[in-house]
Amino acid sequence: MSNKMWGGRFGEGPDRIMEEINASIGFDQRFFAQDIRGSKAHAAMLAEKGIISREDADKIVAGLDTVLAEIEGGHFEFRRELEDIHMNVESRLADLIGAAAGRLHTARSRNDQVATDFKLYIRDTIDHLDGQLRDFQLALVARAEEHADTIMPGFTHLQTAQPVTFGHHCLAYVEMAGRDRGRLADARKRLNECPLGSAALAGTSFAIDREMTAKALDFDAPTRNSLDSVSDRDFVLETLAAASIAATHLTRLAEEIVIWSTPGFDFIKLPDSFTTGSSIMPQKRNPDAAELVRAKAGRVIGALTSLLVVMKGLPLAYSKDMQEDKEAAFDALDALSLSLAAMTGMVKTLTVNEKAMRGAASRGFSTATDLADWLVRSLNLPFRQAHHVTGSLVAMAERKGCDLDGLSLDDMREVEPGITDEVYSVLGVDNSVASRTSYGGTAPGNVRDAASRWRDRLGKAGQ
Ligand code: ARG
């Protein structure tokens, strides 16, 4: 049998394989609510403009509400021969209300319909992700407040560099998540123009009111060019690009959690609720959630790449290629959402081993820069010379098997006769972090101020 929605000129139905490759209902059923919302707005506008009767519009809207309830209640039968969510909904509407259903598709096409639905879906998803990113930030800010004074080694090249505070480290991720939210908000702002009414590609000869549908669907305005409207998927690309960066940020913290929780580091302990055991090694406590967050970024980045490749070289306007915009995007945004939930859970529940962090910060000559700075400040050495002197002192300490503050004054004077015992005041990790008061530095006071600024900001509506 030919398709009842568009089969007028067809003598026979599609091959089984044609149906399989063509259908999107398996995945686009996910935005049934957005599809029905768009259709209700369209029907109301058609009635307002006298294009369909008020009576038909009322029937359509009531029927669409029934379809919505059926889908939400889990007793809607999705049919592959009806290809996609748009035709599944319309066909069921026809079962329910009869001929009036056929008037709904006046002055629109599935091309503007799918663009509208997907925009609505992406917009909802952005709002959800934004809330999750905010929760993630709040969890980090709480740990930063708690650990403004907790000293840990700061690394560059994963080699001990200078002591920092754990609170400062947590706030670094708050900044990243803040930029992620900014990128998503930016994508949201740009996507918020309504394609509905662009019809297949050229607009329509019916006297529709695109402002009205745009407004009803909470868009800022209608899109301005019908060809662009039905062939634009920038809003998905931008969201996936922002999502890729966010997912990448999460992998960095995930990796740190993996490293910090190894017995070699022992900086943190994940709770039972966020670890798994090994089936063979009874002592194991594996950070699987962190590892999976690290891995799931692959899906997000993959989805961005996949859609870029789908869109590349597509002539205007709509091509069926664009149906391939959905599955990877759904999968990617789900993966990011789950990763955020897992990371927030881990941040909230991990236990900090302050002793181990502090011990590691005190080893590895982490205050060598403080020593060099002291030589500059107190002995007026040029920084390069101070760097050299400090290097010799580090080598000496290494030979003696002690840390910098384990060297005697005599030892130090062998290298630089001007050194006084005032130098010891800068060799401790507490002094080191306390001295880093430059704007954005790691000093505990800075961390407390920064955390409280974030708390204020995150407490405000929409922040
Ligand atoms: N299922 C289609 C999609 O997701 C809807 C648009 C179909 N348009 C068409 N001209 N066949 O892209």
XYZ file of C-alpha atoms and ligand atoms in Angstrom:
475
model
C 0.000 0.000 0.000
C 1.302 3.468 -0.743
C 1.817 5.957 2.074
C -1.477 7.444 3.181
C 0.119 10.772 4.060
C 1.854 11.411 0.748
C 1.154 8.409 -1.454
C -1.215 10.036 -3.971
C 1.070 9.604 -6.936
C 2.549 6.278 -5.867
C 1.385 2.965 -7.267
C 3.008 0.732 -4.665
C 4.483 0.933 -1.204
C 8.150 1.117 -0.350
C 10.529 -1.806 -0.269
C 11.121 -3.105 3.262
C 14.666 -1.814 3.144
C 13.463 1.562 1.888
C 11.126 1.777 4.848
C 13.896 0.843 7.221
C 16.398 3.364 5.950
C 13.786 6.104 5.617
C 12.050 5.902 8.976
C 13.056 8.153 11.840
C 10.231 7.288 14.210
C 12.559 5.015 16.175
C 14.356 8.096 17.444
C 12.388 11.250 16.646
C 9.493 10.074 18.829
C 11.590 11.613 21.561
C 10.348 15.082 20.675
C 6.652 14.216 20.525
C 5.824 16.901 23.105
C 7.590 19.603 21.098
C 5.921 18.391 17.895
C 2.475 18.591 19.442
C 3.202 21.964 20.989
C 4.253 23.315 17.584
C 1.156 21.888 15.905
C -1.172 23.435 18.458
C 0.403 26.846 17.936
C 0.154 26.410 14.171
C -3.529 25.399 14.334
C -4.397 28.346 16.575
C -2.673 30.719 14.162
C -4.455 29.215 11.129
C -7.786 29.791 12.854
C -6.887 33.312 13.913
C -6.021 34.181 10.334
C -9.222 32.595 9.014
C -7.277 29.969 7.063
C -9.110 27.149 8.836
C -12.327 27.394 10.818
C -12.300 27.936 14.546
C -14.303 24.748 14.894
C -11.701 22.671 13.059
C -8.909 24.296 15.036
C -10.631 23.436 18.305
C -11.045 19.836 17.196
C -7.415 19.690 16.143
C -6.149 21.113 19.425
C -8.338 18.816 21.526
C -7.293 15.844 19.390
C -3.619 16.736 19.758
C -4.068 16.825 23.520
C -5.487 13.317 23.366
C -2.533 12.153 21.267
C -0.191 13.742 23.802
C -1.907 11.954 26.669
C -1.767 8.658 24.777
C 1.956 8.969 24.148
C 2.684 10.103 27.699
C 0.569 7.257 29.029
C 2.534 4.744 26.981
C -0.445 3.549 24.957
C 0.372 5.061 21.607
C 1.348 2.755 18.802
C 4.246 4.204 16.820
C 4.193 2.907 13.267
C 7.264 2.686 11.142
C 5.349 2.897 7.886
C 4.374 6.414 8.964
C 8.067 7.318 8.932
C 8.389 9.912 11.615
C 6.841 11.584 14.635
C 5.130 14.236 12.515
C 3.141 11.763 10.447
C 2.514 9.405 13.344
C 0.887 12.224 15.278
C -1.096 13.504 12.302
C -2.309 10.049 11.363
C -3.526 9.337 14.874
C -5.181 12.741 14.913
C -7.101 11.713 11.795
C -8.252 8.498 13.532
C -9.481 10.610 16.408
C -11.107 13.619 14.744
C -11.564 12.643 11.112
C -11.251 14.976 8.145
C -10.411 18.135 10.122
C -7.016 16.603 10.875
C -6.119 16.999 7.239
C -6.292 20.785 7.601
C -3.486 20.988 10.151
C -0.758 20.682 7.544
C -1.986 23.766 5.648
C 0.808 26.305 5.102
C 3.546 24.181 6.604
C 5.781 21.268 5.664
C 7.648 18.676 7.641
C 10.750 20.654 6.764
C 9.846 23.686 8.849
C 8.073 21.433 11.326
C 11.131 19.325 12.110
C 13.362 22.387 12.328
C 10.936 23.909 14.832
C 10.577 20.717 16.861
C 14.297 20.173 17.077
C 14.923 23.776 18.091
C 12.358 23.449 20.851
C 13.948 20.185 21.972
C 17.487 21.587 21.948
C 16.313 24.671 23.808
C 14.758 22.512 26.534
C 17.916 20.420 26.689
C 20.112 23.496 27.021
C 17.974 24.667 29.937
C 18.309 21.289 31.597
C 22.068 21.146 31.099
C 22.405 24.676 32.411
C 20.684 23.641 35.639
C 22.964 20.623 35.929
C 26.065 22.723 35.349
C 24.887 25.072 38.063
C 24.472 22.162 40.491
C 27.968 21.025 39.589
C 29.289 24.522 40.298
C 27.482 24.701 43.629
C 28.928 21.356 44.688
C 32.421 22.581 43.821
C 31.942 25.905 45.593
C 30.905 24.046 48.752
C 34.081 21.942 48.621
C 36.137 25.089 47.958
C 34.715 26.783 51.043
C 35.421 23.693 53.095
C 38.973 23.391 51.759
C 40.112 26.981 51.331
C 43.081 26.180 53.600
C 43.768 22.616 52.518
C 47.192 22.489 50.934
C 47.972 20.205 48.024
C 50.710 20.143 45.430
C 49.929 22.128 42.309
C 51.267 20.432 39.202
C 52.565 21.386 35.832
C 53.470 18.473 33.554
C 52.022 16.437 36.449
C 55.282 17.224 38.263
C 55.078 18.958 41.625
C 55.260 22.668 40.857
C 54.047 24.899 43.697
C 51.718 24.344 46.621
C 48.127 25.363 46.018
C 44.934 24.982 47.972
C 42.379 22.315 47.170
C 39.716 25.010 47.294
C 41.503 26.915 44.561
C 41.666 23.756 42.475
C 37.897 23.223 42.887
C 37.188 26.803 41.855
C 39.169 26.319 38.651
C 36.430 23.901 37.555
C 33.737 26.349 38.646
C 35.228 28.837 36.188
C 35.238 26.255 33.392
C 31.623 25.314 34.056
C 30.768 29.022 34.057
C 32.189 29.373 30.558
C 30.332 26.234 29.484
C 27.095 27.791 30.660
C 27.965 30.980 28.820
C 28.503 29.065 25.589
C 25.205 27.210 25.961
C 23.388 30.446 26.765
C 24.919 32.007 23.696
C 23.785 29.093 21.518
C 20.328 29.367 23.052
C 20.108 33.063 22.273
C 21.037 32.517 18.644
C 18.726 29.538 18.123
C 15.709 31.326 19.499
C 14.109 32.288 16.178
C 11.173 30.319 14.880
C 11.354 28.534 11.498
C 7.666 27.559 11.500
C 5.871 28.952 8.473
C 8.894 28.693 6.194
C 7.019 25.685 4.812
C 8.933 23.386 2.439
C 11.545 25.974 1.484
C 9.951 28.994 -0.168
C 7.381 30.233 2.328
C 3.656 29.954 1.636
C 0.926 31.712 -0.288
C -1.404 31.596 2.733
C -1.613 34.783 4.778
C -0.056 33.263 7.897
C 1.155 35.178 10.937
C 4.638 33.962 11.762
C 5.010 36.448 14.600
C 2.075 34.813 16.290
C 3.446 31.256 16.183
C 6.912 32.479 17.132
C 5.469 34.161 20.186
C 3.276 31.217 21.150
C 6.359 28.984 21.139
C 8.449 31.454 23.171
C 10.766 32.364 20.330
C 12.087 35.916 20.112
C 11.074 36.324 16.471
C 10.429 34.350 13.286
C 13.478 33.452 11.170
C 14.008 35.778 8.221
C 14.798 33.520 5.274
C 12.742 30.443 4.461
C 15.560 28.641 2.624
C 17.941 29.120 5.523
C 15.243 28.204 8.042
C 14.668 24.691 6.746
C 18.304 23.924 6.049
C 19.912 25.344 9.174
C 21.257 22.991 11.813
C 23.724 25.467 13.330
C 21.770 25.320 16.563
C 22.589 21.633 16.949
C 26.199 22.135 15.918
C 26.692 25.008 18.332
C 25.109 23.095 21.168
C 27.248 20.048 20.436
C 30.346 22.239 20.237
C 29.562 23.755 23.629
C 28.729 20.276 24.925
C 32.040 18.911 23.611
C 33.982 21.553 25.497
C 31.958 20.928 28.656
C 32.463 17.172 28.344
C 36.179 17.735 27.823
C 36.317 19.774 31.019
C 34.652 16.935 32.881
C 37.236 14.467 31.595
C 40.002 16.511 33.152
C 38.460 16.377 36.599
C 37.568 12.730 36.024
C 41.207 11.982 35.234
C 42.334 13.841 38.342
C 39.899 11.847 40.432
C 41.340 8.652 38.957
C 44.884 9.772 39.737
C 44.124 11.204 43.174
C 42.363 8.055 44.301
C 45.210 5.663 43.451
C 47.057 4.417 46.550
C 50.189 6.136 45.169
C 48.557 9.527 45.623
C 45.849 8.760 48.144
C 44.610 12.377 48.032
C 40.950 11.441 47.963
C 38.687 8.523 48.586
C 35.520 7.928 46.625
C 32.605 6.488 48.563
C 31.277 2.978 47.979
C 28.378 4.563 46.129
C 30.641 5.840 43.350
C 33.087 2.955 43.045
C 33.013 -0.684 42.106
C 34.916 -3.714 43.298
C 36.935 -6.162 41.282
C 35.656 -9.683 40.792
C 39.131 -11.102 41.326
C 41.121 -8.603 43.415
C 39.345 -8.121 46.723
C 41.316 -5.002 47.677
C 40.215 -3.024 44.611
C 38.036 0.035 44.659
C 37.695 1.191 41.103
C 36.713 4.723 40.067
C 34.517 3.436 37.218
C 32.200 6.442 37.183
C 35.134 8.812 36.697
C 36.594 6.559 34.018
C 33.271 6.453 32.185
C 32.942 10.224 32.310
C 36.428 10.363 30.827
C 35.305 8.038 28.041
C 31.854 9.451 27.346
C 33.331 12.673 25.995
C 34.121 10.555 22.946
C 30.431 10.278 22.150
C 29.918 14.016 22.447
C 32.881 14.962 20.308
C 31.932 12.182 17.894
C 28.415 13.584 17.521
C 29.758 17.031 16.710
C 32.085 15.585 14.097
C 29.347 13.413 12.679
C 26.905 16.287 12.211
C 29.579 18.529 10.722
C 30.205 15.819 8.168
C 26.465 15.393 7.490
C 26.053 19.127 6.853
C 29.228 19.648 4.888
C 28.528 20.281 1.219
C 24.720 20.011 1.471
C 23.088 22.233 -1.123
C 20.115 24.345 -0.019
C 17.544 23.704 1.163
C 16.380 20.572 3.026
C 17.930 17.208 2.151
C 17.069 13.939 3.818
C 20.659 13.754 5.039
C 19.501 16.144 7.708
C 17.398 13.470 9.352
C 20.762 12.119 10.530
C 21.091 15.143 12.822
C 19.189 13.528 15.655
C 20.451 10.202 16.967
C 24.018 11.241 17.635
C 22.885 14.539 19.145
C 20.443 12.799 21.499
C 23.087 10.306 22.509
C 25.695 13.007 23.057
C 23.480 15.287 25.119
C 22.282 12.331 27.205
C 25.897 11.344 27.791
C 26.795 14.844 28.925
C 23.809 15.001 31.229
C 24.671 11.672 32.841
C 28.336 12.647 33.119
C 27.400 15.870 34.879
C 25.193 14.025 37.328
C 27.987 11.547 38.069
C 30.630 14.239 38.501
C 28.425 16.279 40.800
C 27.776 13.159 42.851
C 31.489 12.416 43.135
C 32.412 15.990 44.007
C 29.833 15.989 46.784
C 30.821 12.666 48.286
C 34.562 12.264 47.908
C 36.623 12.406 51.092
C 39.712 14.572 51.118
C 42.872 13.187 52.723
C 44.346 16.479 53.905
C 47.391 14.806 55.415
C 48.369 13.066 52.201
C 47.833 16.223 50.154
C 49.897 18.294 52.524
C 52.629 15.685 52.717
C 52.911 15.555 48.941
C 52.935 19.346 48.732
C 55.842 19.473 51.183
C 57.886 17.071 49.104
C 59.242 17.663 45.638
C 60.806 21.057 46.416
C 57.482 22.759 45.806
C 58.656 25.971 47.481
C 61.711 26.388 45.245
C 60.031 29.342 43.500
C 59.415 30.966 46.885
C 63.112 30.597 47.648
C 64.088 32.166 44.323
C 61.619 35.023 44.917
C 63.110 35.544 48.395
C 66.611 35.818 46.896
C 65.290 38.477 44.517
C 63.453 40.409 47.214
C 65.961 40.154 50.072
C 69.319 39.968 48.310
C 68.330 41.899 45.209
C 69.580 39.117 42.920
C 68.349 39.225 39.328
C 65.646 36.523 38.961
C 67.713 34.428 36.544
C 70.612 34.294 39.030
C 68.214 33.544 41.885
C 66.786 30.691 39.777
C 70.313 29.303 39.319
C 71.194 29.548 43.013
C 67.934 27.840 43.938
C 68.647 25.100 41.408
C 71.989 24.432 43.115
C 70.261 24.309 46.515
C 67.683 21.831 45.167
C 70.509 19.649 43.838
C 72.220 19.829 47.233
C 69.022 18.852 49.064
C 68.516 16.005 46.626
C 72.051 14.751 47.367
C 71.422 14.975 51.089
C 68.023 13.343 50.775
C 66.177 16.177 52.482
C 63.794 18.942 51.470
C 64.817 22.584 51.094
C 63.971 23.454 54.691
C 66.151 20.495 55.782
C 69.301 22.314 54.614
C 71.241 24.120 57.323
C 72.083 27.789 56.999
C 75.749 26.840 56.552
C 74.827 24.495 53.708
C 72.917 27.274 52.012
C 75.624 29.846 52.504
C 78.038 27.569 50.708
C 75.988 28.253 47.606
C 75.009 31.858 48.337
C 76.813 33.565 51.249
C 74.215 36.351 51.546
C 71.408 34.003 52.715
C 70.117 34.649 56.262
C 67.889 32.486 58.434
C 64.982 34.656 57.416
C 64.878 32.384 54.368
C 63.195 29.612 56.356
C 60.070 31.692 56.618
C 59.344 31.169 52.924
C 60.211 27.480 52.731
C 57.053 26.148 54.372
C 54.014 25.350 52.262
C 51.692 27.414 54.462
C 53.736 30.542 53.905
C 53.954 29.773 50.247
C 50.197 29.602 49.664
C 49.491 32.464 52.067
C 51.802 34.678 50.030
C 49.982 34.040 46.738
C 47.564 36.920 47.202
C 47.784 38.348 43.692
C 44.347 38.602 42.032
C 43.290 35.084 41.072
C 46.056 33.530 43.210
C 45.720 30.516 45.496
C 45.955 32.190 48.948
C 43.212 30.920 51.301
C 41.785 34.434 51.671
C 41.472 34.734 47.900
C 39.768 31.354 47.727
C 37.234 32.349 50.367
C 36.493 35.615 48.556
C 36.185 33.906 45.179
C 33.929 31.192 46.613
C 31.671 33.761 48.186
C 31.468 35.738 44.943
C 30.448 32.565 43.128
C 27.894 31.765 45.786
C 26.321 35.203 45.374
C 26.311 34.849 41.627
C 24.892 31.324 41.619
C 22.261 32.320 44.138
C 20.765 34.902 41.815
C 17.948 33.805 39.526
C 19.134 32.744 36.120
C 22.772 32.594 37.169
N 11.828 12.913 9.446
C 12.315 14.021 8.711
C 13.586 14.557 9.360
O 13.832 14.256 10.457
C 11.301 15.109 8.663
C 11.421 16.003 7.468
C 11.086 15.223 6.231
N 11.002 16.068 5.113
C 10.879 15.585 3.879
N 10.853 16.461 2.947
N 10.886 14.315 3.628
O 14.357 15.273 8.757
